[in-house]
XYZ file of C-alpha atoms in Angstrom:
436
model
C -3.697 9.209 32.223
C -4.946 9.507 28.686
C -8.144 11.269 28.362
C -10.182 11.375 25.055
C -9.069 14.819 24.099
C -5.323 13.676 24.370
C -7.056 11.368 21.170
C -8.237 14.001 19.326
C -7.125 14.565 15.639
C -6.188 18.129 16.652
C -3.918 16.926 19.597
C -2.415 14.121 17.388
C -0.908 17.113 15.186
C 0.157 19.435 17.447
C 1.701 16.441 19.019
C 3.328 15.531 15.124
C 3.996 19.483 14.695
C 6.437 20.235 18.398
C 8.067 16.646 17.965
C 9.184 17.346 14.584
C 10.204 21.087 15.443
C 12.385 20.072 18.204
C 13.766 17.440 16.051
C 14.430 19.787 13.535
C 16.163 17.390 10.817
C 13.318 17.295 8.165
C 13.425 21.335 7.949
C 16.400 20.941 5.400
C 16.409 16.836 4.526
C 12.812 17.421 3.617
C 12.605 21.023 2.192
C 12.267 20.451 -1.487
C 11.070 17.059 -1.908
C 7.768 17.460 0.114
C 4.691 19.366 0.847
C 4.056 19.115 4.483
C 7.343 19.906 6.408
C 7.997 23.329 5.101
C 3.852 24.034 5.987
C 4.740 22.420 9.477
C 8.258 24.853 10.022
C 6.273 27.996 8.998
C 3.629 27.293 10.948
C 6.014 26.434 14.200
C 8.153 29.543 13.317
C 5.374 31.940 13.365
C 4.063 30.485 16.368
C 7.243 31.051 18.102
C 7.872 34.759 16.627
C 3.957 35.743 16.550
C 2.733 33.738 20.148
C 0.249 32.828 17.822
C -1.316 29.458 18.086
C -1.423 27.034 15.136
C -5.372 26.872 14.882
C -7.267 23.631 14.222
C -8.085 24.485 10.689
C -4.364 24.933 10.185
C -3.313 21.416 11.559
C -6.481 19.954 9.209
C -4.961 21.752 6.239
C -1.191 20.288 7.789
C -2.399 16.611 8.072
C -3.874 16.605 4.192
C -0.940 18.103 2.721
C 1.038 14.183 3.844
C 1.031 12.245 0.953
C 2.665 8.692 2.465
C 5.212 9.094 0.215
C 7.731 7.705 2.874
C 10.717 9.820 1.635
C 10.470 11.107 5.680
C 12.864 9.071 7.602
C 10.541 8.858 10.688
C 7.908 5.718 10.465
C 5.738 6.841 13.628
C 5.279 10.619 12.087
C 4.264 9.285 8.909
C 1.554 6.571 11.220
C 0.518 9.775 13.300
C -0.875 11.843 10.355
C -2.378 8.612 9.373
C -4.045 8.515 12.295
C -5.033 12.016 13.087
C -7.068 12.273 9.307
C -8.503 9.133 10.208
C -9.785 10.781 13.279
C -10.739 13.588 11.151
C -12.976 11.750 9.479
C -14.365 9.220 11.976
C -15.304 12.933 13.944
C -16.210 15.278 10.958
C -16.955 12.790 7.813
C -15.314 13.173 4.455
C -16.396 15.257 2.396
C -18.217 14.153 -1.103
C -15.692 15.220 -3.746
C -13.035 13.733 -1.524
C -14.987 10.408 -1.110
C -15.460 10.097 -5.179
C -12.071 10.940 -6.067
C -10.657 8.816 -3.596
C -12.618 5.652 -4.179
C -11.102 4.921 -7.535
C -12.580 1.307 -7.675
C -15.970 2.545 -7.169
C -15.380 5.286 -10.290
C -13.860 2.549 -12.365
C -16.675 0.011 -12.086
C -19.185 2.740 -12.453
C -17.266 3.717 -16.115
C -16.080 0.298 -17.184
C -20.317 -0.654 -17.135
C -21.217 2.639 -19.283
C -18.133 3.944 -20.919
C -19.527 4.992 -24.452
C -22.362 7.065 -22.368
C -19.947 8.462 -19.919
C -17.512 9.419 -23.252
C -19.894 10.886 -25.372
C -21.704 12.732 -22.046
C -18.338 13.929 -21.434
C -17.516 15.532 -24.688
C -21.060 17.964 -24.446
C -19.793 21.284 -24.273
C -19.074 22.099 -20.683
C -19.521 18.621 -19.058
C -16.038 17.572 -18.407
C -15.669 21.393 -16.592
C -18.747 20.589 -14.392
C -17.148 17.078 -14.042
C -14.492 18.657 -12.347
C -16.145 21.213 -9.983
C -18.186 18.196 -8.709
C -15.358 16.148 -7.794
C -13.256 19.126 -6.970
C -10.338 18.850 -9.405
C -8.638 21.743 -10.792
C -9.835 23.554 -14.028
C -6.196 23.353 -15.327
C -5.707 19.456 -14.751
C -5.296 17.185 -17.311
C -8.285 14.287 -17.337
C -7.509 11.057 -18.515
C -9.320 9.623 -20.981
C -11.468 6.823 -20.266
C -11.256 3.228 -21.652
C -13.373 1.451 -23.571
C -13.124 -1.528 -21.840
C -11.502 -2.263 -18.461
C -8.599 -4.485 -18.174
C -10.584 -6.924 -15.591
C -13.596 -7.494 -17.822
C -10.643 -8.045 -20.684
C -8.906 -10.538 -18.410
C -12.384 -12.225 -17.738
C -13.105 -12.927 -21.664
C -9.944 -14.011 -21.764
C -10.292 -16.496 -19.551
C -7.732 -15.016 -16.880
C -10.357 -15.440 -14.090
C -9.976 -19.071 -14.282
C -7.554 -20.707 -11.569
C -5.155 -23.307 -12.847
C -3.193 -25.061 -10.312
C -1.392 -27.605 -12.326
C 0.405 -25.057 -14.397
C 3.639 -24.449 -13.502
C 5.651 -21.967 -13.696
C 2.357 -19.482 -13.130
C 1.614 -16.234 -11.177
C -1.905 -14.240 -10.078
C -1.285 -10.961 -10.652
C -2.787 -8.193 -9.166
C -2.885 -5.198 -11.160
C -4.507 -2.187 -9.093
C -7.520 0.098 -10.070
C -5.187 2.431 -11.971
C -4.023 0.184 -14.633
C -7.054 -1.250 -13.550
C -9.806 0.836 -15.304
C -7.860 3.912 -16.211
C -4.929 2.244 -18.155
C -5.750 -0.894 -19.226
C -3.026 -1.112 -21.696
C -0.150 -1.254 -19.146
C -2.113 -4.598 -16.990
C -2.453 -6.065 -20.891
C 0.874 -5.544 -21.387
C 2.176 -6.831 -18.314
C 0.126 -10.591 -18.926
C 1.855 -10.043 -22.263
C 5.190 -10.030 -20.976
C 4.960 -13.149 -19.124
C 2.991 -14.978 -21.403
C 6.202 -14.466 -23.549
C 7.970 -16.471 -21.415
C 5.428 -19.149 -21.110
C 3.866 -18.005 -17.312
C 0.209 -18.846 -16.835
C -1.351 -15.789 -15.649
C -4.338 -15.686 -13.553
C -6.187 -12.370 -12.324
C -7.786 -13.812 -9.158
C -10.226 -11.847 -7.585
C -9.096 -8.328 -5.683
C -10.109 -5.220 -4.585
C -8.379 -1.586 -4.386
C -5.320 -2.156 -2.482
C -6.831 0.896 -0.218
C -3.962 3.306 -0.718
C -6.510 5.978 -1.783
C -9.007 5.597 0.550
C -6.185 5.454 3.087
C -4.929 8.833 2.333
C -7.961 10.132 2.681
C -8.493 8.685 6.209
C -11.569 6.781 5.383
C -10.197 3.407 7.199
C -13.390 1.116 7.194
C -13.069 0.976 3.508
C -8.858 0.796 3.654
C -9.106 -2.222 6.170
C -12.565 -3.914 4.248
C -10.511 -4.018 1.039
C -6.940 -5.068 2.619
C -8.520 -7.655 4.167
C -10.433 -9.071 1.410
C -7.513 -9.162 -0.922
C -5.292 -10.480 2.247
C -7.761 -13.370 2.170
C -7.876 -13.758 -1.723
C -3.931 -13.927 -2.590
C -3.420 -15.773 0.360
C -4.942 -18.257 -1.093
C -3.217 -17.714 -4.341
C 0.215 -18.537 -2.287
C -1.864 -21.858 -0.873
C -2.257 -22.967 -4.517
C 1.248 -22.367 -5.284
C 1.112 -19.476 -7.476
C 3.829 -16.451 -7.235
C 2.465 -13.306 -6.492
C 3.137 -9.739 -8.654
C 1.976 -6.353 -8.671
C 2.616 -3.795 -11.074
C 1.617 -0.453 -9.259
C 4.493 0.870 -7.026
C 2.024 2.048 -4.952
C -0.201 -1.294 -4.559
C 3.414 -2.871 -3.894
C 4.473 -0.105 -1.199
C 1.096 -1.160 0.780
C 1.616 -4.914 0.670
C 5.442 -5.007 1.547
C 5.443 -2.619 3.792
C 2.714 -0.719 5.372
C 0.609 -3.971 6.065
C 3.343 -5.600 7.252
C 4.106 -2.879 9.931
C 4.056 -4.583 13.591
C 3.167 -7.694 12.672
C 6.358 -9.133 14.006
C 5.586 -7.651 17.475
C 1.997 -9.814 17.526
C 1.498 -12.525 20.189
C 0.463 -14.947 17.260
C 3.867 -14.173 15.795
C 6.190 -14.117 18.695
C 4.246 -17.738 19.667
C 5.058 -18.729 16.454
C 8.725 -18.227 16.409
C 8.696 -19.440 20.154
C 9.823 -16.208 22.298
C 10.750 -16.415 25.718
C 8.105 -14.690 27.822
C 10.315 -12.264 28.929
C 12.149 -11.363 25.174
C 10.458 -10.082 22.046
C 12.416 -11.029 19.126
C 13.052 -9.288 15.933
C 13.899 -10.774 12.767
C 17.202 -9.308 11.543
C 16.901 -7.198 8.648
C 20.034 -8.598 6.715
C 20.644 -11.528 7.726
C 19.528 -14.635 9.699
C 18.013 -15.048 12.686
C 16.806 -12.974 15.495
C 18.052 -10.110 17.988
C 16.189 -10.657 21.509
C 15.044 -7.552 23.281
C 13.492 -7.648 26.865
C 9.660 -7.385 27.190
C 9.975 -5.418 30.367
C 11.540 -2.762 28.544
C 10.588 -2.867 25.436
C 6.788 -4.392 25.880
C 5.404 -0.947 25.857
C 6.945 0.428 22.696
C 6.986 -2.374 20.236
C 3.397 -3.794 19.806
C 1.273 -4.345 16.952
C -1.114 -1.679 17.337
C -0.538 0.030 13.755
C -3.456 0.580 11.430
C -3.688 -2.762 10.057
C -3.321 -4.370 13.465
C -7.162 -6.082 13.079
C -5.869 -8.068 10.270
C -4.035 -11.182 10.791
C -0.665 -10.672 11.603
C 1.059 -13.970 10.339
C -0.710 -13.385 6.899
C 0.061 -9.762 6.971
C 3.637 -11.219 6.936
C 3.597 -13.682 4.478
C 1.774 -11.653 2.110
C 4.140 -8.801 2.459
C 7.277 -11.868 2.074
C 5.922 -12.877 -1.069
C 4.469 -10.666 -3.154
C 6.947 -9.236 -5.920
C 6.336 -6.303 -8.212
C 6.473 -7.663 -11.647
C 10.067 -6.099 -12.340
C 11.642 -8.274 -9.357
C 10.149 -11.494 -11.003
C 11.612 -10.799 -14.532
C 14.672 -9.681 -13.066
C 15.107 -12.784 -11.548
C 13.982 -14.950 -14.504
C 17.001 -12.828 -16.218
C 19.536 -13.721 -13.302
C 18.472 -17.285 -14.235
C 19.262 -16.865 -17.447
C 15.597 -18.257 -18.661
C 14.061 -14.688 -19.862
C 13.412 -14.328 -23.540
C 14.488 -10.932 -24.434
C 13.298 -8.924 -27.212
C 14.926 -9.840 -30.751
C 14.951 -7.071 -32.685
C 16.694 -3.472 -32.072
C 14.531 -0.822 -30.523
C 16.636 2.819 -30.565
C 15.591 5.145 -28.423
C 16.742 7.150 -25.774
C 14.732 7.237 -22.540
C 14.944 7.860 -19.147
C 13.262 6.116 -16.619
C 12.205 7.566 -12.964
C 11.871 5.241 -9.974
C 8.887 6.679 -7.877
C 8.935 7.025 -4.268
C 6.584 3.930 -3.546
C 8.990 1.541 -5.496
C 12.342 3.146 -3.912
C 10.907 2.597 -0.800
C 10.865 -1.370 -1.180
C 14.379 -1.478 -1.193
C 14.628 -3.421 -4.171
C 16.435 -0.934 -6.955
C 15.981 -0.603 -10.007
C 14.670 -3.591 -11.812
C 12.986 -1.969 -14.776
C 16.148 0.179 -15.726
C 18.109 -3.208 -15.269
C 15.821 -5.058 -17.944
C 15.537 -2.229 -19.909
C 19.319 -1.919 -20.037
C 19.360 -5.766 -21.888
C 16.829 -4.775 -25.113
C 19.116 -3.926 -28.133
C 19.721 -0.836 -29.435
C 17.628 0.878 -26.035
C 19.722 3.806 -24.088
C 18.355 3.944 -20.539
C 19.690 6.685 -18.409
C 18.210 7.401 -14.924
C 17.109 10.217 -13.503
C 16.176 11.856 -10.246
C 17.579 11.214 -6.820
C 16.368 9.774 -3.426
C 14.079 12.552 -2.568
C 12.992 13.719 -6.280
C 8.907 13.138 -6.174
C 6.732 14.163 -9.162
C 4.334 15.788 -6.567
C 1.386 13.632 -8.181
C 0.057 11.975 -4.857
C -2.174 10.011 -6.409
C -5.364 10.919 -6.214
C -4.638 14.169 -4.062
C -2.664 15.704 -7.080
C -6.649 16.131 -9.046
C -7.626 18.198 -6.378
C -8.203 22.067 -6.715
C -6.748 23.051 -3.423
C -3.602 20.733 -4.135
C -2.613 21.175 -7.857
C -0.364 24.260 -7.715
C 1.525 22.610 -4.531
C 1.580 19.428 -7.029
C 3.345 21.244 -9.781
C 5.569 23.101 -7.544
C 6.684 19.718 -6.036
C 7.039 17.995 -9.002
C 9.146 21.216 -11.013
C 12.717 20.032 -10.095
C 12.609 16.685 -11.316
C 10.695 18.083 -14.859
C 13.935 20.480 -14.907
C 16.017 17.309 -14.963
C 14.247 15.200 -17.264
C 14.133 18.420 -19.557
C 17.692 19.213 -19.189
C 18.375 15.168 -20.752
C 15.990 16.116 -23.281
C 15.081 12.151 -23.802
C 12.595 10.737 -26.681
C 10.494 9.059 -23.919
C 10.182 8.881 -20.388
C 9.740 5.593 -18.457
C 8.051 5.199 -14.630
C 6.261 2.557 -13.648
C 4.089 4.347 -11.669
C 0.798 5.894 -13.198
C 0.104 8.833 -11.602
C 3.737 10.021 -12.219
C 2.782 9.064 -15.684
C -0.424 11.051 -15.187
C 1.800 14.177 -13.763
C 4.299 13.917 -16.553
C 1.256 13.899 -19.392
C -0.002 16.770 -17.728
């Protein structure tokens, strides 16, 4: 029987910290490349040496060092933290600096109405340092300066709002709150791109993808937002536009964590017409379907994740058609219909695939493209577990940014030791770490 302390946030770690420990395999795969396994072996060792029990405040402090990165090669750990800060917070509340530097859509429509006040209030003598002990971000951490103008109020003038369904070929893009209201340049960029090759782009209406309110545990915000932009781009497919992202990290959520369990739903096993005695799973790499009995299986494989309250059969055709831009122009490339830049650019970069865009199995489509403009040496660098220790939004915090540099030091050794002219991710808070 399952009792509601069994469901407490407390139980759901220690729970995540003896499973791991016997399993022992992240205490080396994982010792480098992440923040939270070497907290949770230290804390098991000296539990084991000492008899000392991991407290509570020690499994709160375990649970917010997981960043979702997904380098771990266990899904269910990674949905157990999820769920124990969730608890966390449904129990205790999150805390006000954690709230504003987690709700980065709420920031950026807050700056994108005011900007000249907020920049010139910023730049009185002291502001920007009690800026920072309000929200809780280290003393030492690089801010990023604010726009003048949003990309989404840019897109509006433009016209970008406006839905046209005849067009073809066109796409709605959804850019994220980063690019968003902190770096408009990269969404303006991005329309540029495939305006260049004659693509009607339309910014439909969207929220934050709820990555950062995610991480934070605050779900009724994660699941309001999801669901609204579920609704939105769905539509988008209806009217026969492509979909593309071009945050990583707005792409990791769409492809993959919203589509977890969704192919375990009644709605979807009805829909590709299961026995009622098989569950069947669509094969990864290749057609069709391996069958798996209910009787044994029933109890394990259920949708019953933490986007289980959306709809499952649009959780999965979102997550089956939205591309991150560098898929789309790849594939306009493999086409042979791409129009590549004329002239010669020489420079030497290297460019670093973040964790959210390894982890959609898709390569490396930006080092690909960049490989075809003349005169451009592209070299890549880091391997499958380097991480610039950013973490989004957790990387401003004060009680995370030394742990952030630490985490992110071995891959700035390697992108030192190819001493490039520029550096290419297209992630933004990697770019935001590397600035830094």
């Amino acid at each position: 029987m399952t009792t509601d302390l069994d469901n407490t946030p407390e139980q759901i770690m220690r729970k995540v910290l003896t499973g791991c420990a016997d399993c022992d395999t992240c205490r080396f795969l994982m010792d480098e490349s992440c923040l939270f396994f070497p907290e949770l072996y230290r804390l098991f060792d000296r539990e084991m040496e000492e008899e000392r029990l991991v407290s509570d405040a020690e499994l709160y402090e375990l649970a917010q060092l997981c960043t979702l990165c997904d380098l771990c090669p266990c899904p269910n750990v990674r949905a157990d933290i999820m769920k124990a800060k969730t608890e966390f917070v449904h129990r205790d509340g999150l805390p006000l600096r954690q709230r504003l530097l987690a709700d980065v859509q709420k920031f950026g429509k807050m700056t994108s109405n005011m900007p000249a006040l907020i920049k010139r209030s910023l730049e009185l003598p002291g502001m920007k340092g009690m800026l920072k002990k309000a929200a809780g971000i280290h003393p030492s951490r690089r801010m990023t300066s604010l726009p003048r103008e949003s990309f989404f109020r840019w897109a509006d003038k433009k016209g970008l709002g406006e839905a046209d369904p005849g067009h073809e070929p066109k796409v709605a893009y959804f850019a994220g709150c980063t690019a968003g209201f902190l770096f408009p340049q990269v969404a303006k960029a991005a329309v540029a791109v495939l305006e260049h090759n004659n693509i009607k782009v339309h910014v439909p209406p969207q929220q934050c993808c709820g990555m950062p309110t995610l991480l934070e545990g605050e779900k009724n915000s994660t699941l309001q937002r999801a669901g609204l932009n579920l609704e939105s781009l769905l539509g988008k497919i209806d009217e026969g536009y492509d979909l593309v992202c071009s945050c990583p990290t707005c792409g990791y959520l769409m492809k993959s964590l919203l589509r977890e369990g969704a192919v375990y739903s009644r709605a979807y096993q009805e829909a590709v017409g299961a026995g009622k005695d098989e569950i069947k799973v669509p094969k990864e790499r290749e057609s069709g379907f391996a069958r798996l009995s209910k009787a044994m299986y029933g109890q394990l494989l259920k949708d019953d994740g933490y986007f289980s309250g959306l709809d499952p059969l649009g959780r999965i055709a979102l997550s089956s058609q939205v591309q991150d831009i560098g898929q789309y122009l790849l594939g306009l490339s493999e086409q042979g219909v791409l129009n590549l830049p004329s002239g010669e650019v020489k420079t030497r970069m290297v460019y670093f695939a973040p964790c959210h865009q390894r982890e959609q199995k898709m390569g490396s489509p930006y080092a690909g493209l960049l490989s075809k403009v003349p005169g451009l040496t592209i070299e890549q660098v880091g391997g499958s577990l380097d991480c610039c220790g950013m973490g989004g939004s957790l990387g401003m915090k004060e009680s995370f940014y030394q742990a952030s540099i630490k985490l992110g030091q071995p891959l700035l050794n390697k992108i030192q030791a190819a001493a490039p002219e520029a550096i290419v991710t297209d992630c933004l808070s990697c770019r935001i770490q590397f600035e830094h």
